[in-house]
Amino acid sequence: MNYYFNAMAETMSQDQLKTVQLRGLQRTIRNAYINNEFYRSKFDAAGVNPNDIKSLDDLPLLGFIDKNDLRDQFPLGMLCKPEEDIREMHMSSGSTGTPVAMVYDEHDLDQGAECMARCYHMAGVLQGDKVQITPTFGLFNGGFGMYHGARKAGLFVVPASSGNTARQIRLINSFKVKCLTGVVSYTMRIMEVMNEMGVTMPSLKVGIFGAETFSDKMREKIEKGLNIEAFDIYGMTETGGVGTTGMDCAAHDGIHIFEDQYIIEIIDPATGKVVPDGESGEVVFTSLNRNCIPIIRFKTGDISRIISRETCACGRTHARIDRIKGRIDDMLIVKGVNFFPKQVEQALMEIPGVLADYRIIIFENHGIKDVRIEVEAEEGVTGYTVEKKLKEVLGFSPKGDVYKPGSLPRSEGKVKRVFYQKESGELV
Ligand code: DLL
C-alpha cells in the first residue's frame, strides 16, 4: 500500500514538474536578487539579470555557491527577508570550521514540515502513529525538523532527543512506539543496549535513519536487529534540514528527491558540468520554495547519481538518486587506491561475527601512508580475516585489529570513522 502526504505534488508528471520548477526558480531568483546583496553582486558580476532566466536550461548562468559562501555570510548575510519574520534557526556543528546557519520564516517552517510529513507517509507512518525522535532537539536540524513534520502528519510524538539509551528503549516499549527515527550510528547504539538489557522492542515496525552514509549491510543489520523496515532519509542544514530533499520509498530503489521543492543536478566537481543520468558526481541543489535563505546551485559535497526519472513502483514521479556514497572530501587515497569509508564498512559487515563499530586509522609507515582498521567482533574473528576481506575490496591488505565488543568509543550524534594518527600516536 502506498501512502502519499501530498499525492498531487508527489505524482505529477515530469512535464508538470518542469513547469512548477521554472516558476519556483524564477520566484527564488527574483527574491534573492532584489532582497540580498550577496546574491545581487554575484549575479551582477556574472552579468545575469533575473529576467534572463527563461527556461530551466538557463540554470548554468547562475554559477554555484558552496559551504564557504554560507560560512563567509555567517550568520545572516544571505538573508532575503526582514529579520523580524524569522521564527527559528538551525546551525551545522561547525566541526570543520565556521558553522552554517539556516533560518526559517513561517512559510519555510511549513515547507520543511511538509517535506518531512511526506517522508513519514512514504514510510507508512500515518496520523495517530507513534514516532520516537532521537536526534538532538537543539541547533542540529534533526530533532526539530522531524518534530515539525510529525506534527504536520498528525503523529503522536515522543521527543526523546539523544542519550539516556536505556530510557529510550523503555519509552519505546511503554508507549508501543511504531517508528524510530535517528542518526544511523546512534541507532546502532540503541540496538546494542537493547541486546545488553536482554529485551526486544516488538512494537517497532519502521525506522527512519540518516545524517550519515550507511552501507546496505549496515542497513540489513539494523533491520534484522530491530525487526523493522529501515528507510534512508536525506537532508542538510542548507536545504532546510532533515527530509527536505527526500527519502527512499518502500520500493527501496533509491532516494526520491522532492523535485517540486528542489532542483537536483549532478555535476562533475572538476568541470562544473552536469553529467549524464546514471553517472556519479557531486549533488547540487537549488531550492524553489524557501524564502529566508534560498540556495541557488548549492554544491553539497555529497556524491551520488541519478538512478531513474521514470515513475517508481510506489507511483511517485520524482527522480531517484542512489543512496549517498560519501562526501568528496571523505575519499581516501592510500597506496594509490581511492576508496570511501562506506566501501570499507560494507566489506567489514559481510564478515560473519563482525559488529557495527569500527574505525579507519590512517598512519605513516616510513613516510608511506598506510591504513589500519580497528573493528569490534565476536570471538573467533581474527585480524587476518579482516585483512583478507579488505584486500578483496582495496587491492591491498590494510592492518586489521579486532577488539572485544564495547571497546571502541560510542557516539550519540554523527560518528567519526576516519582518524589520522600523528607520530606521537595521538588520533585526530
Ligand atoms: O544531517 C540532516 C539529517 C538529520 C538527515 C537527521 C537525516 C537525519 P547536516 O548536519 O547539515 O544535516 O548534514 C548534512 O549529512 O550533506 C550529507 O553529507 C550527510 N547526510 C545527511 N543525510 C544523509 C544520508 C543532517 N541519508 C550532511 N546518507 C549531508 C548519507 C547523509 N549522508
Short mmCIF file of C-alpha atoms and ligand atoms in Angstrom, two decimals:
data_model
loop_
_atom_site.label_atom_id
_atom_site.label_comp_id
_atom_site.label_asym_id
_atom_site.label_seq_id
_atom_site.Cartn_x
_atom_site.Cartn_y
_atom_site.Cartn_z
CA MET A 1 0.00 0.00 0.00
CA ASN A 2 1.36 3.42 -0.97
CA TYR A 3 0.57 6.45 1.12
CA TYR A 4 1.15 9.99 -0.08
CA PHE A 5 1.05 13.07 2.11
CA ASN A 6 0.58 15.25 -0.96
CA ALA A 7 -0.45 12.99 -3.83
CA MET A 8 -0.79 15.85 -6.30
CA ALA A 9 2.76 17.07 -5.75
CA GLU A 10 4.34 13.64 -5.43
CA THR A 11 2.78 12.05 -8.51
CA MET A 12 2.57 14.94 -11.00
CA SER A 13 4.03 14.26 -14.43
CA GLN A 14 7.62 15.20 -15.19
CA ASP A 15 6.25 17.85 -17.59
CA GLN A 16 4.14 19.41 -14.86
CA LEU A 17 7.15 19.24 -12.55
CA LYS A 18 9.20 21.23 -15.04
CA THR A 19 6.56 23.97 -15.10
CA VAL A 20 6.47 24.08 -11.29
CA GLN A 21 10.26 24.17 -11.19
CA LEU A 22 10.60 27.04 -13.62
CA ARG A 23 8.04 29.12 -11.72
CA GLY A 24 9.78 28.35 -8.41
CA LEU A 25 13.19 29.10 -9.86
CA GLN A 26 12.14 32.47 -11.28
CA ARG A 27 10.47 33.45 -8.00
CA THR A 28 13.54 32.34 -6.00
CA ILE A 29 15.97 34.26 -8.16
CA ARG A 30 13.90 37.40 -8.08
CA ASN A 31 13.69 37.19 -4.29
CA ALA A 32 17.45 36.66 -3.98
CA TYR A 33 18.34 39.42 -6.45
CA ILE A 34 16.01 42.05 -5.03
CA ASN A 35 16.47 41.33 -1.33
CA ASN A 36 20.06 40.16 -0.85
CA GLU A 37 23.31 41.93 -1.50
CA PHE A 38 25.42 38.75 -1.74
CA TYR A 39 23.26 37.24 -4.48
CA ARG A 40 22.79 40.58 -6.29
CA SER A 41 26.56 41.20 -6.52
CA LYS A 42 27.15 37.61 -7.60
CA PHE A 43 24.58 37.78 -10.40
CA ASP A 44 25.71 41.28 -11.44
CA ALA A 45 29.32 40.09 -11.65
CA ALA A 46 28.18 37.19 -13.87
CA GLY A 47 26.12 39.61 -15.98
CA VAL A 48 22.83 37.80 -15.19
CA ASN A 49 19.56 39.51 -14.52
CA PRO A 50 16.56 37.55 -13.11
CA ASN A 51 14.71 38.24 -16.39
CA ASP A 52 17.41 36.26 -18.25
CA ILE A 53 16.21 33.01 -16.66
CA LYS A 54 13.57 31.97 -19.15
CA SER A 55 13.94 28.20 -19.01
CA LEU A 56 15.48 25.52 -16.81
CA ASP A 57 18.32 25.28 -19.34
CA ASP A 58 19.42 28.75 -18.18
CA LEU A 59 20.41 27.38 -14.74
CA PRO A 60 24.17 27.23 -15.51
CA LEU A 61 24.18 31.02 -15.98
CA LEU A 62 23.75 31.31 -12.23
CA GLY A 63 27.12 29.78 -11.25
CA PHE A 64 27.41 27.86 -7.98
CA ILE A 65 27.54 28.51 -4.26
CA ASP A 66 29.20 26.25 -1.71
CA LYS A 67 29.65 25.84 2.03
CA ASN A 68 32.35 28.53 2.06
CA ASP A 69 29.88 31.13 0.75
CA LEU A 70 27.43 30.22 3.50
CA ARG A 71 30.21 30.34 6.10
CA ASP A 72 31.52 33.68 4.84
CA GLN A 73 28.00 35.09 5.11
CA PHE A 74 27.50 33.72 8.66
CA PRO A 75 25.24 34.49 10.42
CA LEU A 76 22.67 36.32 8.27
CA GLY A 77 24.48 37.64 5.20
CA MET A 78 22.33 35.58 2.86
CA LEU A 79 19.01 36.56 4.38
CA CYS A 80 16.35 37.60 1.83
CA LYS A 81 13.60 38.53 4.31
CA PRO A 82 13.30 41.08 7.13
CA GLU A 83 14.81 39.72 10.34
CA GLU A 84 11.55 40.17 12.22
CA ASP A 85 9.97 37.48 10.03
CA ILE A 86 12.39 34.81 11.30
CA ARG A 87 10.82 32.23 13.61
CA GLU A 88 13.52 29.57 14.08
CA MET A 89 17.13 28.81 13.28
CA HIS A 90 19.35 25.76 12.96
CA MET A 91 23.06 25.51 12.56
CA SER A 92 25.61 22.96 11.39
CA SER A 93 28.05 21.78 14.05
CA GLY A 94 30.93 23.78 12.59
CA SER A 95 33.29 20.91 13.37
CA THR A 96 35.25 21.66 10.20
CA GLY A 97 35.27 25.46 10.51
CA THR A 98 32.78 28.31 10.86
CA PRO A 99 29.26 26.94 11.17
CA VAL A 100 26.48 27.45 8.65
CA ALA A 101 23.25 28.99 9.94
CA MET A 102 19.83 28.41 8.40
CA VAL A 103 16.83 30.47 9.40
CA TYR A 104 13.12 29.98 8.72
CA ASP A 105 10.06 32.18 8.50
CA GLU A 106 6.58 30.66 8.95
CA HIS A 107 6.47 29.68 5.29
CA ASP A 108 9.88 27.97 5.42
CA LEU A 109 8.95 26.06 8.57
CA ASP A 110 5.84 24.85 6.84
CA GLN A 111 7.80 23.88 3.72
CA GLY A 112 10.27 21.79 5.76
CA ALA A 113 7.44 20.21 7.73
CA GLU A 114 5.60 19.29 4.53
CA CYS A 115 8.67 17.50 3.15
CA MET A 116 9.20 15.63 6.42
CA ALA A 117 5.49 14.71 6.56
CA ARG A 118 5.84 13.27 3.06
CA CYS A 119 8.72 11.14 4.37
CA TYR A 120 6.64 9.76 7.25
CA HIS A 121 3.86 8.84 4.83
CA MET A 122 6.35 7.32 2.42
CA ALA A 123 7.39 5.00 5.28
CA GLY A 124 3.74 4.19 6.07
CA VAL A 125 3.79 6.25 9.29
CA LEU A 126 0.37 7.89 9.39
CA GLN A 127 -1.91 10.02 11.56
CA GLY A 128 -2.09 8.67 15.11
CA ASP A 129 1.06 6.53 14.76
CA LYS A 130 3.74 6.94 17.41
CA VAL A 131 7.17 8.20 16.49
CA GLN A 132 10.21 8.46 18.75
CA ILE A 133 12.56 11.22 17.67
CA THR A 134 16.13 10.55 18.82
CA PRO A 135 18.20 13.23 17.02
CA THR A 136 19.04 16.09 19.37
CA PHE A 137 16.49 18.87 19.84
CA GLY A 138 18.69 21.93 19.57
CA LEU A 139 20.77 23.63 16.94
CA PHE A 140 21.03 20.38 14.92
CA ASN A 141 18.16 20.35 12.42
CA GLY A 142 17.41 16.65 13.02
CA GLY A 143 15.26 16.81 16.16
CA PHE A 144 13.08 19.83 15.40
CA GLY A 145 12.86 19.01 11.69
CA MET A 146 11.43 15.57 12.45
CA TYR A 147 9.18 17.15 15.08
CA HIS A 148 7.62 19.78 12.78
CA GLY A 149 6.99 17.10 10.17
CA ALA A 150 5.44 14.76 12.72
CA ARG A 151 3.07 17.50 13.88
CA LYS A 152 2.03 18.13 10.31
CA ALA A 153 1.47 14.41 9.68
CA GLY A 154 -0.62 14.16 12.87
CA LEU A 155 1.68 11.76 14.70
CA PHE A 156 1.99 11.05 18.43
CA VAL A 157 5.47 12.42 19.13
CA VAL A 158 7.84 11.00 21.74
CA PRO A 159 10.53 13.74 21.67
CA ALA A 160 13.23 11.68 23.37
CA SER A 161 16.23 13.51 21.84
CA SER A 162 19.56 11.65 22.01
CA GLY A 163 21.18 9.98 25.01
CA ASN A 164 19.92 8.03 28.02
CA THR A 165 19.73 4.97 25.83
CA ALA A 166 18.14 2.55 28.30
CA ARG A 167 15.33 5.06 28.79
CA GLN A 168 14.86 5.28 25.00
CA ILE A 169 14.18 1.56 24.97
CA ARG A 170 11.81 1.73 27.95
CA LEU A 171 9.92 4.59 26.28
CA ILE A 172 9.50 2.62 23.06
CA ASN A 173 8.16 -0.37 24.96
CA SER A 174 5.92 1.59 27.37
CA PHE A 175 4.28 3.69 24.66
CA LYS A 176 4.41 0.98 21.97
CA VAL A 177 6.20 3.26 19.54
CA LYS A 178 5.88 2.22 15.89
CA CYS A 179 8.54 4.40 14.25
CA LEU A 180 12.07 5.09 15.47
CA THR A 181 13.95 7.98 13.86
CA GLY A 182 17.59 8.80 14.26
CA VAL A 183 21.16 9.28 13.21
CA VAL A 184 22.40 5.90 11.95
CA SER A 185 25.23 5.38 14.46
CA TYR A 186 23.03 6.22 17.44
CA THR A 187 20.52 3.64 16.23
CA MET A 188 23.31 1.05 16.37
CA ARG A 189 23.91 2.11 19.96
CA ILE A 190 20.22 1.67 20.82
CA MET A 191 20.37 -1.82 19.33
CA GLU A 192 23.45 -2.65 21.35
CA VAL A 193 21.90 -1.50 24.64
CA MET A 194 18.69 -3.37 23.80
CA ASN A 195 20.74 -6.56 23.50
CA GLU A 196 22.61 -5.83 26.74
CA MET A 197 19.27 -5.35 28.51
CA GLY A 198 18.09 -8.67 27.08
CA VAL A 199 14.85 -7.20 25.74
CA THR A 200 13.26 -6.66 22.33
CA MET A 201 11.07 -3.81 21.02
CA PRO A 202 8.17 -5.61 19.37
CA SER A 203 6.05 -2.52 18.70
CA LEU A 204 8.68 -1.05 16.35
CA LYS A 205 7.84 -1.57 12.69
CA VAL A 206 9.61 1.25 10.90
CA GLY A 207 12.89 3.14 11.20
CA ILE A 208 13.82 6.39 9.51
CA PHE A 209 17.58 6.89 9.63
CA GLY A 210 20.12 9.16 8.03
CA ALA A 211 22.58 12.02 8.61
CA GLU A 212 25.49 9.72 7.67
CA THR A 213 26.23 7.19 4.97
CA PHE A 214 25.43 3.61 5.82
CA SER A 215 26.14 0.57 3.71
CA ASP A 216 23.48 -1.90 2.59
CA LYS A 217 24.95 -4.41 5.02
CA MET A 218 24.66 -1.96 7.92
CA ARG A 219 21.04 -1.33 6.94
CA GLU A 220 20.45 -5.11 6.92
CA LYS A 221 21.96 -5.38 10.40
CA ILE A 222 19.59 -2.68 11.68
CA GLU A 223 16.56 -4.26 10.01
CA LYS A 224 17.35 -7.71 11.38
CA GLY A 225 18.40 -6.47 14.81
CA LEU A 226 15.29 -4.36 15.38
CA ASN A 227 12.93 -6.38 13.20
CA ILE A 228 11.86 -3.29 11.25
CA GLU A 229 11.87 -1.84 7.75
CA ALA A 230 14.54 0.89 7.56
CA PHE A 231 14.27 3.99 5.36
CA ASP A 232 17.18 6.20 4.34
CA ILE A 233 16.37 9.89 4.87
CA TYR A 234 18.45 12.63 3.31
CA GLY A 235 18.67 16.33 4.06
CA MET A 236 21.01 19.04 5.23
CA THR A 237 21.10 22.32 7.10
CA GLU A 238 21.41 24.29 3.85
CA THR A 239 18.32 22.83 2.16
CA GLY A 240 16.23 23.40 5.29
CA GLY A 241 17.06 20.27 7.27
CA VAL A 242 16.24 16.62 7.59
CA GLY A 243 13.95 15.12 4.96
CA THR A 244 13.69 18.29 2.89
CA THR A 245 15.40 16.73 -0.09
CA GLY A 246 13.91 13.25 0.14
CA MET A 247 13.92 9.64 1.25
CA ASP A 248 13.75 6.16 -0.20
CA CYS A 249 10.26 4.68 -0.50
CA ALA A 250 9.04 1.15 0.23
CA ALA A 251 10.47 0.01 -3.13
CA HIS A 252 13.93 0.84 -1.67
CA ASP A 253 15.21 1.66 -5.11
CA GLY A 254 16.92 4.99 -4.49
CA ILE A 255 16.10 8.23 -2.73
CA HIS A 256 13.20 10.25 -4.16
CA ILE A 257 14.15 13.90 -4.44
CA PHE A 258 11.21 16.25 -3.86
CA GLU A 259 11.59 17.84 -7.25
CA ASP A 260 8.69 20.25 -6.87
CA GLN A 261 10.69 21.77 -3.97
CA TYR A 262 14.28 21.44 -5.20
CA ILE A 263 16.09 21.14 -8.50
CA ILE A 264 18.78 18.49 -8.32
CA GLU A 265 21.78 18.44 -10.63
CA ILE A 266 24.69 16.02 -10.60
CA ILE A 267 27.89 17.66 -11.74
CA ASP A 268 31.46 16.74 -12.39
CA PRO A 269 33.13 18.56 -9.48
CA ALA A 270 36.24 19.25 -11.57
CA THR A 271 34.50 20.94 -14.51
CA GLY A 272 31.16 22.03 -13.01
CA LYS A 273 29.38 20.43 -15.99
CA VAL A 274 26.20 18.43 -15.46
CA VAL A 275 26.91 14.72 -16.02
CA PRO A 276 24.52 12.36 -17.86
CA ASP A 277 21.94 10.47 -15.77
CA GLY A 278 23.49 7.34 -14.29
CA GLU A 279 26.94 8.86 -13.86
CA SER A 280 28.28 9.64 -10.40
CA GLY A 281 29.13 13.17 -9.40
CA GLU A 282 28.53 15.92 -6.87
CA VAL A 283 24.95 16.64 -5.85
CA VAL A 284 23.85 20.27 -6.39
CA PHE A 285 20.56 21.65 -5.07
CA THR A 286 18.52 24.74 -5.86
CA SER A 287 15.61 25.46 -3.53
CA LEU A 288 12.37 26.51 -5.22
CA ASN A 289 10.16 27.31 -2.27
CA ARG A 290 12.24 28.80 0.53
CA ASN A 291 12.04 32.46 1.48
CA CYS A 292 14.67 33.33 4.07
CA ILE A 293 17.86 31.78 2.75
CA PRO A 294 17.22 30.24 -0.66
CA ILE A 295 20.09 28.22 -2.03
CA ILE A 296 20.86 28.60 -5.70
CA ARG A 297 23.01 25.83 -7.18
CA PHE A 298 24.50 24.78 -3.84
CA LYS A 299 27.35 22.29 -4.20
CA THR A 300 26.68 19.85 -1.38
CA GLY A 301 29.95 17.88 -1.47
CA ASP A 302 27.86 14.67 -1.47
CA ILE A 303 28.37 12.02 -4.14
CA SER A 304 25.54 10.21 -5.86
CA ARG A 305 23.96 9.64 -9.27
CA ILE A 306 20.50 9.81 -10.82
CA ILE A 307 19.14 6.27 -10.92
CA SER A 308 15.89 6.96 -12.75
CA ARG A 309 13.38 9.63 -13.74
CA GLU A 310 10.75 7.00 -14.58
CA THR A 311 7.69 6.64 -12.36
CA CYS A 312 8.64 4.43 -9.40
CA ALA A 313 6.80 1.29 -8.27
CA CYS A 314 5.39 3.48 -5.47
CA GLY A 315 3.75 5.79 -8.03
CA ARG A 316 5.98 8.77 -7.30
CA THR A 317 7.27 10.59 -10.33
CA HIS A 318 10.16 12.42 -8.70
CA ALA A 319 13.67 11.43 -9.76
CA ARG A 320 15.54 8.89 -7.69
CA ILE A 321 19.20 9.08 -6.76
CA ASP A 322 21.47 6.41 -5.38
CA ARG A 323 21.96 6.36 -1.63
CA ILE A 324 24.81 8.74 -0.80
CA LYS A 325 28.21 7.18 -1.44
CA GLY A 326 30.13 9.66 0.70
CA ARG A 327 31.39 13.21 0.63
CA ILE A 328 34.00 14.30 -1.88
CA ASP A 329 36.33 15.18 0.97
CA ASP A 330 35.80 11.71 2.55
CA MET A 331 37.62 9.99 -0.26
CA LEU A 332 40.79 8.31 0.98
CA ILE A 333 43.82 7.62 -1.17
CA VAL A 334 46.22 5.06 0.24
CA LYS A 335 48.85 3.17 -1.76
CA GLY A 336 47.41 4.67 -4.93
CA VAL A 337 43.94 3.27 -4.26
CA ASN A 338 40.95 5.63 -3.95
CA PHE A 339 38.17 4.45 -1.66
CA PHE A 340 35.34 5.64 0.54
CA PRO A 341 34.75 4.66 4.17
CA LYS A 342 31.37 3.22 3.13
CA GLN A 343 33.14 0.58 0.98
CA VAL A 344 35.23 -0.48 3.98
CA GLU A 345 32.05 -0.65 6.08
CA GLN A 346 30.25 -2.81 3.52
CA ALA A 347 33.18 -5.28 3.41
CA LEU A 348 33.52 -5.44 7.18
CA MET A 349 29.81 -6.06 7.69
CA GLU A 350 29.99 -9.01 5.28
CA ILE A 351 32.34 -10.85 7.68
CA PRO A 352 30.32 -13.11 9.98
CA GLY A 353 30.80 -12.11 13.62
CA VAL A 354 31.95 -8.56 12.88
CA LEU A 355 29.95 -5.94 14.82
CA ALA A 356 28.88 -2.44 13.86
CA ASP A 357 31.64 -0.34 15.42
CA TYR A 358 34.84 0.28 13.51
CA ARG A 359 37.45 2.95 12.84
CA ILE A 360 39.71 3.61 9.90
CA ILE A 361 43.11 4.87 11.00
CA ILE A 362 45.47 6.47 8.51
CA PHE A 363 49.11 6.47 9.60
CA GLU A 364 52.56 6.84 8.09
CA ASN A 365 54.90 3.90 7.82
CA HIS A 366 58.44 5.01 6.83
CA GLY A 367 56.95 8.03 5.09
CA ILE A 368 54.31 6.00 3.24
CA LYS A 369 50.63 6.36 4.04
CA ASP A 370 49.05 3.17 5.32
CA VAL A 371 45.74 2.19 6.83
CA ARG A 372 44.68 0.21 9.88
CA ILE A 373 41.15 -0.98 10.50
CA GLU A 374 40.02 -1.33 14.10
CA VAL A 375 36.81 -3.26 14.43
CA GLU A 376 34.77 -4.91 17.15
CA ALA A 377 33.90 -8.54 16.61
CA GLU A 378 32.74 -11.66 18.37
CA GLU A 379 35.28 -14.24 19.45
CA GLY A 380 36.77 -16.19 16.56
CA VAL A 381 37.17 -13.27 14.15
CA THR A 382 40.86 -12.54 13.69
CA GLY A 383 42.86 -9.65 12.27
CA TYR A 384 43.81 -11.94 9.40
CA THR A 385 40.14 -12.47 8.45
CA VAL A 386 39.66 -8.70 8.32
CA GLU A 387 42.82 -8.15 6.29
CA LYS A 388 41.89 -10.86 3.78
CA LYS A 389 38.38 -9.49 3.25
CA LEU A 390 39.57 -5.93 2.80
CA LYS A 391 42.19 -7.00 0.29
CA GLU A 392 39.30 -8.05 -1.99
CA VAL A 393 37.91 -4.51 -1.86
CA LEU A 394 41.02 -2.36 -1.70
CA GLY A 395 43.52 -4.44 -3.60
CA PHE A 396 45.99 -4.22 -0.72
CA SER A 397 45.84 -5.51 2.84
CA PRO A 398 45.39 -2.88 5.49
CA LYS A 399 46.29 -3.93 9.02
CA GLY A 400 43.28 -5.40 10.84
CA ASP A 401 42.91 -5.08 14.62
CA VAL A 402 40.00 -6.87 16.23
CA TYR A 403 38.56 -5.65 19.54
CA LYS A 404 36.11 -7.08 22.04
CA PRO A 405 32.53 -5.73 21.87
CA GLY A 406 32.22 -2.38 23.63
CA SER A 407 35.91 -1.40 23.29
CA LEU A 408 35.68 1.42 20.75
CA PRO A 409 34.18 4.83 21.64
CA ARG A 410 30.43 5.28 21.07
CA SER A 411 28.62 8.29 19.65
CA GLU A 412 25.22 9.85 20.27
CA GLY A 413 25.39 12.05 17.18
CA LYS A 414 27.17 11.63 13.87
CA VAL A 415 30.05 9.25 14.32
CA LYS A 416 33.64 9.96 13.25
CA ARG A 417 35.02 6.93 11.45
CA VAL A 418 38.29 8.14 9.96
CA PHE A 419 41.24 9.20 12.11
CA TYR A 420 44.75 10.30 11.32
CA GLN A 421 47.47 9.04 13.62
CA LYS A 422 50.16 11.57 14.47
CA GLU A 423 53.77 10.50 15.07
CA SER A 424 53.09 10.78 18.81
CA GLY A 425 50.35 8.14 18.40
CA GLU A 426 47.59 10.66 19.02
CA LEU A 427 44.50 10.21 16.83
CA VAL A 428 42.95 13.32 15.28
O1 DLL B 1 22.45 15.58 8.87
C1 DLL B 1 20.21 16.30 8.37
C2 DLL B 1 19.68 14.98 8.82
C3 DLL B 1 19.35 14.78 10.16
C4 DLL B 1 19.49 13.96 7.91
C5 DLL B 1 18.86 13.56 10.59
C6 DLL B 1 18.98 12.74 8.32
C7 DLL B 1 18.67 12.53 9.66
P1 DLL B 1 23.61 18.31 8.42
O2 DLL B 1 24.10 18.14 9.82
O3 DLL B 1 23.60 19.67 7.85
O4 DLL B 1 22.13 17.79 8.31
O5 DLL B 1 24.47 17.36 7.50
C8 DLL B 1 24.20 17.22 6.13
O6 DLL B 1 24.99 14.95 6.20
O7 DLL B 1 25.38 16.85 3.20
C9 DLL B 1 25.42 14.52 3.93
O8 DLL B 1 26.83 14.60 3.79
C10 DLL B 1 25.10 13.88 5.27
N1 DLL B 1 23.85 13.15 5.20
C11 DLL B 1 22.62 13.56 5.57
N2 DLL B 1 21.72 12.56 5.36
C12 DLL B 1 22.40 11.53 4.80
C13 DLL B 1 22.04 10.23 4.34
C14 DLL B 1 21.70 16.49 8.55
N3 DLL B 1 20.81 9.76 4.41
C15 DLL B 1 25.15 16.21 5.53
N4 DLL B 1 23.02 9.46 3.81
C16 DLL B 1 24.82 15.90 4.08
C17 DLL B 1 24.29 9.90 3.74
C18 DLL B 1 23.75 11.91 4.70
N5 DLL B 1 24.68 11.10 4.18
#
